[in-house]
Amino acid sequence: MAAATETIVEPPRKKSRKNQKSNPVSARSYKGDSEGPKLVILTCLGKAWALWEGGRMGLILVGPDAPSNITAVALDEKFVWALAGPHAIKYIRGKETGRATNPLGTALSSMLLFGSHLLCLSSDGAHAIVWDKNTFELQGKLSFTNGFTAAHMLHPATYLNKVLFASSDGSMQLWNIRTATCLHTFLATNLSTMTNGSPITALCQSPAVDMKKLCEYLWKVLEFARSLFERMVIQLSLPPPQQDI
């Protein structure tokens, strides 16, 4: 009896394509990328706002129209805030997640976000409204008296629950927003060399801890700039702590 023979057949091999170019990496982005743009710019025009990538000025996102013209915008981590009429509207990825409404019914002109607080000024500068920015719960209302019209506000980094308000007549007030009390008033006559004071047009954070000395120094800078350029100063910035002023 003849022995059985086993035949092994090799699978066909693919022919190499000599003219095919190698392109091992062609991905532009991937789902696991958690790093966003290093510089983000938030702008508004009319009722809409837009988010831009600051490096190449590429458009990232356009938000929906607000109920009225937007008067102020702010970025808070992954959230976008916009003021429109009496509303402070909170967005995430272009979708509204909630809003806080001025109980006085007047329009809101500017806002300040720090900690868990959302602080907004009424358009007439007579009141400041405080909400919890996460729950939209109303926390308090500040009313300015004696002709003080708030135009700008700043939270000093080293002052717990304190906000500095600047008025259109050149004076400033330091408030505790938790107790709704005015702690100190900086008179315009003590800050400015001008007889009737001068409107405050900008506030910024400083490495200095002493608020009184800081205010006196800022007014010296503003008065010098005014006398040198004969123009009103509308924007101000200070160097970081490691640099000399």
Coordinates of N, CA and C in Angstrom, one line a residue:
M1 N 0.9 -1.2 0.0 CA 0.0 0.0 0.0 C 0.9 1.2 0.0
A2 N 0.6 2.1 -0.9 CA 1.4 3.3 -1.0 C 1.2 4.3 0.1
A3 N 2.3 4.9 0.6 CA 2.1 5.9 1.7 C 1.5 7.2 1.3
A4 N 0.7 7.7 2.1 CA 0.0 9.0 1.8 C 1.0 10.2 1.9
T5 N 0.9 11.1 1.0 CA 1.8 12.2 1.0 C 1.0 13.5 1.3
E6 N 1.6 14.4 2.1 CA 0.9 15.7 2.5 C 1.5 16.8 1.8
T7 N 0.7 17.6 1.2 CA 1.1 18.7 0.4 C 0.8 20.0 1.2
I8 N 1.8 20.8 1.4 CA 1.7 22.1 2.1 C 1.7 23.2 1.1
V9 N 0.6 24.0 1.1 CA 0.4 25.1 0.2 C 0.6 26.4 0.9
E10 N 1.6 27.2 0.5 CA 1.8 28.5 1.2 C 0.8 29.5 0.7
P11 N 0.3 30.4 1.5 CA -0.7 31.4 1.1 C 0.0 32.4 0.2
P12 N -0.7 33.0 -0.7 CA -0.1 33.9 -1.7 C 0.4 35.2 -1.0
R13 N 1.5 35.7 -1.4 CA 2.0 36.9 -0.8 C 1.6 38.1 -1.6
K14 N 1.4 39.2 -0.8 CA 1.0 40.4 -1.5 C 2.2 41.0 -2.2
K15 N 2.0 41.5 -3.4 CA 3.0 42.2 -4.1 C 3.3 43.5 -3.5
S16 N 4.6 43.8 -3.3 CA 5.0 45.1 -2.8 C 4.8 46.2 -3.8
R17 N 4.2 47.3 -3.3 CA 4.0 48.5 -4.2 C 5.2 49.4 -4.1
K18 N 6.1 49.4 -5.0 CA 7.3 50.2 -5.0 C 7.0 51.7 -5.0
N19 N 5.9 52.0 -5.7 CA 5.7 53.5 -5.9 C 4.8 54.1 -4.8
Q20 N 4.4 53.2 -3.8 CA 3.6 53.7 -2.7 C 4.4 54.5 -1.7
K21 N 3.9 55.8 -1.4 CA 4.7 56.6 -0.4 C 4.2 56.3 1.0
S22 N 5.2 56.4 1.9 CA 4.9 56.1 3.3 C 4.4 57.4 4.0
N23 N 3.3 57.2 4.8 CA 2.7 58.4 5.5 C 2.2 57.9 6.8
P24 N 3.2 57.7 7.7 CA 2.9 57.0 9.0 C 2.0 57.9 9.9
V25 N 2.1 59.2 9.9 CA 1.4 60.1 10.7 C 0.7 61.2 9.9
S26 N -0.6 61.2 10.1 CA -1.4 62.1 9.3 C -2.6 62.7 10.2
A27 N -2.6 62.3 11.5 CA -3.7 62.7 12.3 C -3.5 64.2 12.7
R28 N -4.6 65.0 12.7 CA -4.6 66.3 13.2 C -5.1 66.5 14.6
S29 N -6.0 65.6 15.0 CA -6.5 65.6 16.4 C -7.0 64.2 16.7
Y30 N -7.3 64.0 18.0 CA -7.8 62.7 18.4 C -8.7 62.9 19.7
K31 N -9.6 62.0 19.9 CA -10.6 62.1 20.9 C -10.0 62.2 22.3
G32 N -8.8 61.6 22.5 CA -8.3 61.6 23.9 C -7.5 62.8 24.2
D33 N -7.4 63.8 23.3 CA -6.7 65.0 23.6 C -7.4 65.9 24.5
S34 N -6.9 66.1 25.7 CA -7.5 66.9 26.8 C -7.0 68.3 26.9
E35 N -6.0 68.6 26.1 CA -5.4 70.0 26.1 C -6.2 70.9 25.1
G36 N -6.7 72.0 25.7 CA -7.3 73.0 24.8 C -6.4 74.0 24.3
P37 N -6.9 75.1 23.7 CA -6.0 76.2 23.3 C -5.4 76.9 24.5
K38 N -4.1 77.3 24.3 CA -3.4 77.9 25.4 C -3.9 79.3 25.6
L39 N -4.4 80.0 24.6 CA -4.9 81.3 24.7 C -6.3 81.4 24.0
V40 N -7.3 81.8 24.8 CA -8.6 81.9 24.4 C -9.1 83.3 24.5
I41 N -9.8 83.8 23.5 CA -10.3 85.2 23.5 C -11.8 85.1 23.3
L42 N -12.5 85.8 24.2 CA -14.0 85.9 24.2 C -14.4 87.3 23.7
T43 N -15.2 87.3 22.7 CA -15.7 88.6 22.1 C -17.2 88.6 22.0
C44 N -17.8 89.7 21.9 CA -19.3 89.8 21.7 C -19.6 90.9 20.7
L45 N -20.7 90.8 20.0 CA -21.2 91.8 19.1 C -22.7 91.7 19.0
G46 N -23.3 92.8 19.5 CA -24.8 92.7 19.5 C -25.3 91.7 20.5
K47 N -26.1 90.8 20.1 CA -26.6 89.7 21.0 C -25.8 88.5 21.0
A48 N -24.8 88.3 20.2 CA -24.0 87.1 20.1 C -22.6 87.2 20.7
W49 N -22.1 86.1 21.1 CA -20.7 86.1 21.6 C -19.9 85.0 20.8
A50 N -18.6 85.1 20.7 CA -17.8 84.1 20.0 C -16.5 83.9 20.8
L51 N -16.0 82.6 20.7 CA -14.8 82.2 21.3 C -13.8 81.9 20.3
W52 N -12.6 82.5 20.5 CA -11.5 82.4 19.5 C -10.3 81.7 20.1
E53 N -9.5 81.0 19.2 CA -8.2 80.5 19.6 C -7.2 81.6 19.4
G54 N -6.5 82.0 20.4 CA -5.7 83.2 20.3 C -4.4 83.1 19.5
G55 N -3.9 81.9 19.3 CA -2.7 81.7 18.5 C -2.8 82.1 17.0
R56 N -3.8 81.5 16.4 CA -4.0 81.7 15.0 C -5.4 82.4 14.7
M57 N -6.0 82.9 15.8 CA -7.3 83.6 15.7 C -8.3 82.7 14.9
G58 N -8.3 81.4 15.2 CA -9.3 80.5 14.6 C -10.6 80.5 15.5
L59 N -11.7 80.5 14.8 CA -13.0 80.5 15.5 C -13.3 79.1 16.1
I60 N -13.5 79.1 17.5 CA -13.8 77.9 18.2 C -15.3 77.6 18.3
L61 N -16.0 78.7 18.7 CA -17.4 78.5 19.0 C -18.2 79.8 18.9
V62 N -19.4 79.7 18.5 CA -20.3 80.9 18.5 C -21.5 80.6 19.3
G63 N -21.8 81.4 20.3 CA -23.0 81.2 21.1 C -24.3 81.6 20.5
P64 N -25.4 81.2 21.1 CA -26.7 81.6 20.6 C -27.0 83.0 21.0
D65 N -28.0 83.6 20.3 CA -28.3 85.0 20.5 C -28.9 85.1 21.9
A66 N -28.5 86.2 22.6 CA -29.1 86.5 23.9 C -30.4 87.3 23.7
P67 N -31.2 87.4 24.8 CA -32.5 88.1 24.6 C -32.4 89.6 24.3
S68 N -31.2 90.2 24.6 CA -31.0 91.6 24.2 C -29.5 91.8 24.0
N69 N -29.0 93.0 23.7 CA -27.6 93.2 23.4 C -26.8 92.9 24.7
I70 N -25.6 92.3 24.4 CA -24.7 91.9 25.5 C -23.9 93.1 25.9
T71 N -23.8 93.3 27.2 CA -23.1 94.4 27.8 C -21.7 94.0 28.4
A72 N -21.6 92.7 28.7 CA -20.3 92.3 29.3 C -20.2 90.8 29.1
V73 N -19.0 90.3 29.0 CA -18.8 88.8 28.9 C -17.6 88.5 29.8
A74 N -17.5 87.2 30.2 CA -16.5 86.7 31.1 C -16.3 85.2 31.0
L75 N -15.1 84.8 31.1 CA -14.7 83.3 31.1 C -14.5 82.9 32.5
D76 N -15.1 81.7 32.9 CA -14.9 81.1 34.2 C -14.7 79.6 34.0
E77 N -13.4 79.3 34.0 CA -13.0 77.9 33.7 C -13.6 77.5 32.3
K78 N -14.5 76.5 32.3 CA -15.1 76.0 31.1 C -16.4 76.7 30.7
F79 N -16.8 77.7 31.5 CA -18.1 78.4 31.4 C -17.9 79.8 30.7
V80 N -18.9 80.2 30.0 CA -19.0 81.5 29.4 C -20.1 82.2 30.1
W81 N -19.9 83.5 30.6 CA -21.0 84.3 31.1 C -21.2 85.5 30.2
A82 N -22.4 85.9 30.1 CA -22.8 87.1 29.4 C -23.9 87.8 30.1
L83 N -23.8 89.2 30.1 CA -24.9 90.0 30.6 C -25.7 90.5 29.4
A84 N -27.0 90.4 29.5 CA -27.9 90.9 28.5 C -29.2 91.4 29.2
G85 N -29.4 92.7 29.2 CA -30.5 93.3 29.9 C -30.4 93.0 31.4
P86 N -31.4 92.5 32.1 CA -31.4 92.2 33.5 C -30.8 90.8 33.8
H87 N -30.4 90.1 32.8 CA -30.0 88.7 33.0 C -28.5 88.5 32.9
A88 N -28.0 87.6 33.8 CA -26.6 87.1 33.7 C -26.7 85.7 33.3
I89 N -26.3 85.3 32.1 CA -26.6 84.0 31.5 C -25.3 83.2 31.5
K90 N -25.4 82.0 31.9 CA -24.3 81.0 31.9 C -24.4 80.0 30.8
Y91 N -23.2 79.8 30.1 CA -23.2 78.9 29.0 C -22.1 77.9 29.2
I92 N -22.3 76.7 28.6 CA -21.2 75.7 28.5 C -21.3 75.1 27.1
R93 N -20.2 75.1 26.3 CA -20.2 74.6 25.0 C -21.3 75.2 24.1
G94 N -21.6 76.5 24.3 CA -22.6 77.1 23.5 C -24.0 76.9 23.9
K95 N -24.3 76.2 24.9 CA -25.6 76.0 25.4 C -25.9 76.6 26.7
E96 N -27.0 77.3 26.9 CA -27.3 78.0 28.1 C -27.6 76.9 29.2
T97 N -27.0 77.1 30.4 CA -27.2 76.2 31.5 C -28.0 76.8 32.6
G98 N -28.2 78.1 32.5 CA -29.0 78.8 33.6 C -28.8 80.3 33.5
R99 N -29.6 81.0 34.3 CA -29.4 82.5 34.3 C -29.9 83.0 35.6
A100 N -29.3 84.1 36.0 CA -29.7 84.9 37.2 C -30.3 86.2 36.7
T101 N -31.4 86.6 37.3 CA -32.1 87.8 36.9 C -32.1 88.9 38.0
N102 N -31.8 90.1 37.6 CA -31.8 91.2 38.6 C -33.2 91.4 39.2
P103 N -33.3 91.2 40.5 CA -34.6 91.4 41.1 C -35.2 92.8 41.1
L104 N -34.3 93.8 40.8 CA -34.7 95.1 40.7 C -35.3 95.4 39.3
G105 N -35.0 94.5 38.3 CA -35.6 94.7 37.0 C -34.8 95.6 36.1
T106 N -33.7 96.2 36.6 CA -32.9 97.1 35.8 C -31.8 96.3 35.0
A107 N -31.3 96.9 34.0 CA -30.2 96.2 33.2 C -28.9 96.1 34.0
L108 N -28.1 95.1 33.7 CA -26.8 94.9 34.3 C -25.7 95.4 33.4
S109 N -24.7 96.0 33.9 CA -23.7 96.6 33.1 C -22.3 96.0 33.1
S110 N -21.9 95.4 34.3 CA -20.6 94.7 34.4 C -20.7 93.6 35.5
M111 N -19.8 92.7 35.4 CA -19.8 91.6 36.4 C -18.4 91.2 36.9
L112 N -18.4 90.5 38.0 CA -17.2 90.1 38.6 C -17.4 88.7 39.2
L113 N -16.5 87.8 38.8 CA -16.6 86.4 39.2 C -15.4 86.1 40.1
F114 N -15.6 85.6 41.3 CA -14.6 85.2 42.2 C -15.1 84.2 43.2
G115 N -14.4 83.1 43.5 CA -14.9 82.1 44.4 C -16.2 81.5 43.9
S116 N -17.2 81.5 44.7 CA -18.5 81.0 44.3 C -19.4 82.1 44.0
H117 N -18.9 83.4 44.0 CA -19.8 84.6 43.8 C -19.8 85.1 42.4
L118 N -21.0 85.5 42.0 CA -21.2 86.3 40.8 C -21.8 87.7 41.3
L119 N -21.0 88.7 41.0 CA -21.3 90.1 41.4 C -21.6 90.9 40.2
C120 N -22.7 91.6 40.1 CA -23.1 92.4 38.9 C -23.5 93.8 39.4
L121 N -23.1 94.8 38.6 CA -23.5 96.2 38.8 C -24.7 96.5 38.0
S122 N -25.7 97.3 38.6 CA -26.8 97.8 37.8 C -26.3 98.9 36.9
S123 N -27.1 99.1 35.8 CA -26.6 100.1 34.8 C -26.6 101.5 35.3
D124 N -27.4 101.8 36.3 CA -27.4 103.1 36.9 C -26.3 103.3 37.9
G125 N -25.6 102.2 38.3 CA -24.5 102.3 39.2 C -24.9 102.5 40.7
A126 N -26.2 102.3 40.9 CA -26.7 102.5 42.3 C -26.7 101.2 43.1
H127 N -26.6 100.1 42.5 CA -26.7 98.8 43.2 C -25.7 97.8 42.7
A128 N -25.4 96.8 43.6 CA -24.6 95.7 43.2 C -25.4 94.4 43.7
I129 N -25.5 93.4 42.8 CA -26.3 92.2 43.1 C -25.3 91.1 43.2
V130 N -25.5 90.2 44.3 CA -24.6 89.1 44.5 C -25.4 87.8 44.4
W131 N -24.9 86.9 43.6 CA -25.5 85.6 43.5 C -24.5 84.5 43.7
D132 N -24.9 83.3 44.0 CA -24.1 82.1 44.0 C -24.0 81.7 42.5
K133 N -22.8 81.6 41.9 CA -22.7 81.4 40.5 C -23.0 79.9 40.1
N134 N -23.1 79.0 41.1 CA -23.4 77.6 40.8 C -24.9 77.3 40.9
T135 N -25.5 77.9 41.9 CA -27.0 77.6 42.2 C -27.9 78.8 41.7
F136 N -27.3 79.9 41.4 CA -28.0 81.2 41.0 C -28.9 81.7 42.1
E137 N -28.6 81.3 43.3 CA -29.3 81.8 44.5 C -28.9 83.2 44.8
L138 N -29.8 84.1 45.1 CA -29.5 85.5 45.4 C -28.9 85.5 46.8
Q139 N -27.8 86.1 46.9 CA -27.1 86.2 48.2 C -27.1 87.6 48.9
G140 N -27.4 88.6 48.1 CA -27.5 89.9 48.7 C -27.5 91.0 47.7
K141 N -27.9 92.2 48.2 CA -27.9 93.4 47.4 C -27.2 94.5 48.1
L142 N -26.3 95.2 47.4 CA -25.6 96.4 48.0 C -26.2 97.7 47.4
S143 N -26.5 98.6 48.2 CA -27.0 99.9 47.7 C -26.1 101.0 48.1
F144 N -25.7 101.8 47.1 CA -24.7 102.9 47.3 C -25.5 104.2 47.5
T145 N -25.0 105.0 48.5 CA -25.7 106.2 48.9 C -24.8 107.4 48.7
N146 N -25.3 108.6 49.1 CA -24.5 109.8 49.1 C -23.9 110.1 47.7
G147 N -24.7 109.8 46.7 CA -24.3 110.2 45.3 C -23.2 109.3 44.7
F148 N -22.8 108.2 45.4 CA -21.8 107.3 44.9 C -22.4 106.5 43.7
T149 N -21.8 106.6 42.6 CA -22.3 105.8 41.4 C -21.1 104.9 41.0
A150 N -21.3 103.6 41.2 CA -20.3 102.6 40.9 C -20.2 102.4 39.4
A151 N -18.9 102.4 39.0 CA -18.7 102.2 37.5 C -17.8 101.0 37.3
H152 N -16.9 100.7 38.3 CA -16.0 99.5 38.1 C -15.8 98.9 39.5
M153 N -15.4 97.6 39.5 CA -15.2 96.9 40.7 C -14.1 95.9 40.6
L154 N -13.4 95.6 41.7 CA -12.3 94.7 41.7 C -12.3 93.9 43.1
H155 N -12.0 92.6 43.0 CA -11.8 91.8 44.2 C -10.3 91.7 44.5
P156 N -9.8 92.4 45.6 CA -8.4 92.3 46.0 C -8.1 90.9 46.4
A157 N -7.1 90.3 45.9 CA -6.8 88.8 46.1 C -6.6 88.5 47.5
T158 N -6.1 89.4 48.3 CA -5.8 89.1 49.7 C -6.9 89.5 50.7
Y159 N -8.0 90.0 50.2 CA -9.1 90.5 51.0 C -10.3 89.5 50.9
L160 N -10.6 88.8 52.0 CA -11.7 87.8 52.0 C -13.0 88.5 51.9
N161 N -13.8 88.2 50.9 CA -15.2 88.7 50.8 C -15.2 90.2 50.6
K162 N -14.1 90.8 50.2 CA -14.1 92.2 50.0 C -14.0 92.6 48.5
V163 N -14.7 93.7 48.2 CA -14.7 94.2 46.8 C -14.6 95.7 46.8
L164 N -13.7 96.2 46.0 CA -13.4 97.6 45.8 C -14.3 98.2 44.7
F165 N -15.1 99.2 44.9 CA -15.9 99.8 43.9 C -15.4 101.2 43.6
A166 N -15.3 101.5 42.3 CA -14.8 102.8 41.9 C -16.0 103.6 41.3
S167 N -16.1 104.9 41.6 CA -17.2 105.6 41.1 C -16.8 106.6 40.0
S168 N -17.8 107.1 39.3 CA -17.6 108.1 38.2 C -17.2 109.4 38.7
D169 N -17.2 109.7 40.0 CA -16.8 111.0 40.5 C -15.4 111.0 41.1
G170 N -14.7 109.8 41.0 CA -13.3 109.7 41.5 C -13.1 109.1 42.8
S171 N -14.2 108.8 43.5 CA -14.0 108.2 44.9 C -14.1 106.6 44.8
M172 N -13.7 106.0 45.8 CA -13.8 104.5 45.9 C -14.3 104.0 47.2
Q173 N -14.9 102.9 47.3 CA -15.4 102.3 48.5 C -15.1 100.8 48.6
L174 N -14.6 100.4 49.8 CA -14.3 99.0 50.0 C -15.5 98.4 50.8
W175 N -16.1 97.3 50.2 CA -17.2 96.7 50.8 C -17.0 95.2 51.2
N176 N -17.6 94.8 52.3 CA -17.7 93.4 52.6 C -19.0 92.9 52.1
I177 N -19.0 92.0 51.0 CA -20.2 91.6 50.3 C -21.0 90.6 51.1
R178 N -20.3 89.9 52.1 CA -21.1 88.9 52.9 C -21.9 89.6 53.9
T179 N -21.4 90.7 54.5 CA -22.2 91.4 55.5 C -22.9 92.7 54.9
A180 N -22.7 93.0 53.7 CA -23.3 94.1 53.0 C -23.0 95.4 53.7
T181 N -21.7 95.6 54.1 CA -21.3 96.8 54.8 C -20.2 97.5 54.1
C182 N -20.2 98.8 54.1 CA -19.1 99.6 53.6 C -18.0 99.8 54.6
L183 N -16.8 99.3 54.4 CA -15.7 99.3 55.4 C -14.9 100.6 55.3
H184 N -14.7 101.2 54.1 CA -13.9 102.4 54.0 C -14.3 103.1 52.7
T185 N -14.2 104.4 52.8 CA -14.4 105.3 51.6 C -13.2 106.1 51.3
F186 N -12.7 106.0 50.1 CA -11.6 106.8 49.6 C -12.1 108.0 48.9
L187 N -12.0 109.1 49.5 CA -12.6 110.4 48.9 C -11.8 110.8 47.7
A188 N -12.5 111.3 46.8 CA -11.8 111.8 45.5 C -10.8 112.9 45.8
T189 N -11.1 113.7 46.8 CA -10.2 114.8 47.1 C -8.9 114.3 47.7
N190 N -8.9 113.2 48.3 CA -7.7 112.6 48.9 C -6.9 111.8 47.9
L191 N -7.5 111.4 46.8 CA -6.8 110.6 45.8 C -6.3 111.4 44.6
S192 N -7.0 112.5 44.3 CA -6.7 113.2 43.1 C -6.2 114.6 43.4
T193 N -5.4 115.2 42.6 CA -5.0 116.6 42.8 C -6.0 117.6 42.2
M194 N -6.9 117.0 41.4 CA -7.9 117.9 40.8 C -9.0 118.3 41.9
T195 N -9.5 119.5 41.8 CA -10.4 120.0 42.8 C -11.7 119.2 43.0
N196 N -12.3 118.8 41.8 CA -13.5 118.1 41.8 C -13.4 116.6 41.6
G197 N -12.1 116.1 41.7 CA -11.9 114.7 41.4 C -11.9 114.4 39.9
S198 N -11.8 113.2 39.6 CA -11.8 112.7 38.2 C -12.4 111.3 38.1
P199 N -13.2 111.0 37.1 CA -13.8 109.7 37.0 C -12.7 108.6 36.9
I200 N -13.0 107.5 37.6 CA -12.1 106.3 37.6 C -12.5 105.5 36.4
T201 N -11.5 105.2 35.5 CA -11.8 104.5 34.3 C -11.3 103.0 34.3
A202 N -10.5 102.6 35.2 CA -9.9 101.3 35.2 C -9.4 100.9 36.6
L203 N -9.5 99.6 36.9 CA -9.0 99.0 38.1 C -8.3 97.7 37.8
C204 N -7.1 97.5 38.5 CA -6.4 96.2 38.2 C -5.8 95.7 39.5
Q205 N -5.5 94.4 39.5 CA -4.9 93.8 40.7 C -3.4 94.2 40.8
S206 N -3.0 94.3 42.1 CA -1.6 94.7 42.3 C -1.0 93.7 43.3
P207 N 0.4 93.5 43.3 CA 1.0 92.7 44.3 C 1.0 93.3 45.7
A208 N 0.7 94.6 45.7 CA 0.7 95.3 47.0 C -0.4 94.8 47.9
V209 N -0.2 94.8 49.2 CA -1.2 94.3 50.1 C -2.0 95.5 50.7
D210 N -1.3 96.6 51.0 CA -1.9 97.8 51.6 C -2.8 98.5 50.6
M211 N -4.1 98.4 50.7 CA -5.0 99.0 49.7 C -5.0 100.5 49.7
K212 N -4.8 101.1 50.9 CA -4.8 102.6 50.9 C -3.5 103.1 50.2
K213 N -2.4 102.5 50.4 CA -1.2 103.0 49.7 C -1.3 102.7 48.2
L214 N -1.9 101.6 47.9 CA -2.0 101.3 46.5 C -2.9 102.3 45.8
C215 N -4.0 102.7 46.4 CA -4.9 103.7 45.8 C -4.2 105.0 45.6
E216 N -3.4 105.4 46.6 CA -2.6 106.7 46.5 C -1.6 106.6 45.4
Y217 N -0.9 105.5 45.3 CA 0.1 105.3 44.2 C -0.6 105.3 42.9
L218 N -1.7 104.6 42.7 CA -2.4 104.6 41.4 C -2.8 106.0 40.9
W219 N -3.3 106.8 41.9 CA -3.7 108.1 41.5 C -2.5 109.0 41.0
K220 N -1.3 108.8 41.7 CA -0.1 109.5 41.2 C 0.2 109.1 39.8
V221 N 0.1 107.8 39.5 CA 0.4 107.4 38.2 C -0.6 108.0 37.2
L222 N -1.8 107.9 37.5 CA -2.9 108.4 36.6 C -2.7 109.9 36.3
E223 N -2.4 110.7 37.4 CA -2.3 112.1 37.3 C -1.0 112.5 36.4
F224 N 0.0 111.7 36.6 CA 1.3 111.9 35.8 C 1.0 111.6 34.3
A225 N 0.3 110.5 34.1 CA 0.0 110.2 32.7 C -0.9 111.3 32.1
R226 N -1.8 111.8 32.8 CA -2.8 112.8 32.3 C -2.0 114.1 32.0
S227 N -1.1 114.5 32.9 CA -0.3 115.7 32.6 C 0.7 115.5 31.5
L228 N 1.2 114.3 31.3 CA 2.2 114.0 30.3 C 1.5 114.0 28.9
F229 N 0.4 113.2 28.8 CA -0.2 113.0 27.4 C -1.4 113.8 27.2
E230 N -1.9 114.5 28.2 CA -3.1 115.3 28.1 C -4.3 114.5 27.6
R231 N -4.3 113.3 28.1 CA -5.4 112.4 27.7 C -5.9 111.6 28.9
M232 N -7.1 111.1 28.8 CA -7.6 110.3 29.9 C -7.1 108.9 29.8
V233 N -6.7 108.3 30.9 CA -6.2 106.9 30.9 C -7.4 106.0 31.1
I234 N -7.6 105.0 30.1 CA -8.8 104.1 30.2 C -8.4 102.7 30.5
Q235 N -7.1 102.4 30.5 CA -6.7 101.0 30.8 C -5.4 101.0 31.6
L236 N -5.3 100.1 32.6 CA -4.1 100.1 33.5 C -3.7 98.7 33.8
S237 N -2.4 98.4 33.8 CA -1.8 97.1 34.2 C -0.6 97.3 35.0
L238 N -0.3 96.4 35.9 CA 0.9 96.5 36.8 C 1.8 95.3 36.6
P239 N 3.1 95.5 36.8 CA 4.0 94.4 36.7 C 3.8 93.3 37.7
P240 N 4.3 92.0 37.4 CA 4.2 91.0 38.4 C 5.1 91.3 39.6
P241 N 4.9 90.6 40.8 CA 5.6 90.9 42.0 C 7.1 90.9 41.9
Q242 N 7.7 90.1 41.0 CA 9.1 90.1 41.0 C 9.8 91.3 40.3
Q243 N 8.9 92.1 39.7 CA 9.5 93.3 39.0 C 9.2 94.5 39.9
D244 N 10.1 95.5 39.7 CA 10.0 96.8 40.4 C 9.0 97.7 39.7
I245 N 8.2 98.4 40.5 CA 7.3 99.4 40.0 C 8.0 100.7 39.7

